[in-house]
Every structure is written in C-alpha cells, then in structure tokens.
Amino acid sequence: MQRKIQIRIDTEDTHFHLPKVKVKTAMGLAKLALWGSNFIKDEQTKHFVHENKHEIKRFLDLVATELNAEEPGVLVDVQSKDAIIKIELI
C-alpha cells in the first residue's frame, strides 16, 4: 500500500504543516538533494557523499519499501518547551 508522510511543526506563534506526501515521493526528493552535494563546504563530507551516492540511493529505496509495508502511526514525536515536531506515517 502507498503510505504518506506528514510533517507538523507547532510553536506558540506558528503552525507549520507540510502537505502529505507519498513515501516514494519523499525519498525521490531526498535523492534529488544528492545533486546539491556539490555545494557542501566540508570537503570530507562532500567526498563521503560522492563516494557513497549509490549506497545512499539503495538505502532510501529500502526505507521507502519498509515504510510502505508498515502500519500507520507516529514516526517522530518531539516535544520541547518551545515546539512540537511530529512526523506521521499515514
């Protein structure tokens, strides 16, 4: 089944709710972000990302497959004195 991810960040002043996105789409956006690795200033990190791009992509595919197999629920629920961050699998 195609699961979706929803991210919510709530503070006293702001309620920031991203639209629901399919898990595969979210992982595709993460893969797209690998293109931006050319702009990383830390040379060691840049080298690591370039050397392991294929492994990172395979890992993201695995995560998408596993998340789609899971039941709906809360993946991340962080509450601090200033904010609440919640990432849900729908």
Tab-separated table of C-alpha atoms in Angstrom:
chain	number	residue	atom	x	y	z
A	1	MET	CA	0.000	0.000	0.000
A	2	GLN	CA	1.201	3.523	-0.742
A	3	ARG	CA	1.786	5.294	2.564
A	4	LYS	CA	2.121	9.026	3.025
A	5	ILE	CA	4.269	11.088	5.363
A	6	GLN	CA	3.010	14.217	7.072
A	7	ILE	CA	5.257	16.644	8.954
A	8	ARG	CA	3.909	19.098	11.533
A	9	ILE	CA	5.863	21.722	13.450
A	10	ASP	CA	3.933	23.723	16.026
A	11	THR	CA	5.221	26.594	18.137
A	12	GLU	CA	3.379	29.209	20.142
A	13	ASP	CA	3.424	31.622	17.211
A	14	THR	CA	3.455	29.347	14.188
A	15	HIS	CA	1.791	26.172	12.991
A	16	PHE	CA	3.780	24.784	10.052
A	17	HIS	CA	2.121	21.739	8.477
A	18	LEU	CA	3.628	20.353	5.286
A	19	PRO	CA	1.234	18.647	2.886
A	20	LYS	CA	1.008	14.862	2.942
A	21	VAL	CA	3.498	13.319	0.527
A	22	LYS	CA	3.799	9.730	-0.669
A	23	VAL	CA	6.787	7.930	0.845
A	24	LYS	CA	8.262	7.230	-2.619
A	25	THR	CA	7.966	10.935	-3.480
A	26	ALA	CA	9.715	11.943	-0.241
A	27	MET	CA	12.560	9.525	-0.959
A	28	GLY	CA	12.757	10.848	-4.530
A	29	LEU	CA	13.180	14.361	-3.147
A	30	ALA	CA	15.934	13.104	-0.839
A	31	LYS	CA	17.687	11.564	-3.867
A	32	LEU	CA	17.298	14.845	-5.713
A	33	ALA	CA	19.001	16.579	-2.791
A	34	LEU	CA	22.097	14.466	-3.502
A	35	TRP	CA	22.647	16.667	-6.558
A	36	GLY	CA	23.154	19.544	-4.142
A	37	SER	CA	26.059	17.717	-2.539
A	38	ASN	CA	28.384	19.625	-4.874
A	39	PHE	CA	27.725	22.700	-2.728
A	40	ILE	CA	28.798	21.128	0.568
A	41	LYS	CA	31.618	23.200	2.029
A	42	ASP	CA	33.169	20.460	4.159
A	43	GLU	CA	35.426	18.526	1.788
A	44	GLN	CA	35.378	15.355	3.874
A	45	THR	CA	31.573	15.229	3.879
A	46	LYS	CA	31.422	16.065	0.167
A	47	HIS	CA	33.854	13.243	-0.606
A	48	PHE	CA	31.857	10.785	1.544
A	49	VAL	CA	28.581	11.641	-0.217
A	50	HIS	CA	30.143	11.357	-3.688
A	51	GLU	CA	31.791	8.020	-2.877
A	52	ASN	CA	28.580	6.541	-1.409
A	53	LYS	CA	25.853	8.017	-3.629
A	54	HIS	CA	24.728	4.639	-4.955
A	55	GLU	CA	24.580	3.137	-1.461
A	56	ILE	CA	22.595	6.122	-0.205
A	57	LYS	CA	20.105	5.726	-3.065
A	58	ARG	CA	19.713	1.998	-2.367
A	59	PHE	CA	19.198	2.747	1.325
A	60	LEU	CA	16.481	5.313	0.517
A	61	ASP	CA	14.726	2.742	-1.697
A	62	LEU	CA	14.871	0.216	1.148
A	63	VAL	CA	13.459	2.746	3.620
A	64	ALA	CA	10.597	3.559	1.236
A	65	THR	CA	9.789	-0.143	0.803
A	66	GLU	CA	9.831	-0.766	4.561
A	67	LEU	CA	7.733	2.299	5.395
A	68	ASN	CA	5.116	1.348	2.808
A	69	ALA	CA	4.820	-2.068	4.498
A	70	GLU	CA	4.289	-0.541	7.973
A	71	GLU	CA	1.001	0.289	9.631
A	72	PRO	CA	0.060	3.967	10.017
A	73	GLY	CA	1.459	5.635	13.124
A	74	VAL	CA	3.737	8.284	14.552
A	75	LEU	CA	7.389	8.005	13.464
A	76	VAL	CA	8.744	11.017	15.357
A	77	ASP	CA	7.160	12.937	18.229
A	78	VAL	CA	9.465	15.522	19.798
A	79	GLN	CA	8.159	17.961	22.368
A	80	SER	CA	10.264	20.737	23.806
A	81	LYS	CA	9.311	23.776	25.820
A	82	ASP	CA	9.108	25.826	22.602
A	83	ALA	CA	7.848	23.464	19.910
A	84	ILE	CA	6.235	20.178	18.971
A	85	ILE	CA	7.539	18.275	15.952
A	86	LYS	CA	5.563	15.321	14.690
A	87	ILE	CA	6.209	13.107	11.660
A	88	GLU	CA	3.402	10.677	10.939
A	89	LEU	CA	3.017	7.746	8.574
A	90	ILE	CA	-0.500	7.798	7.165
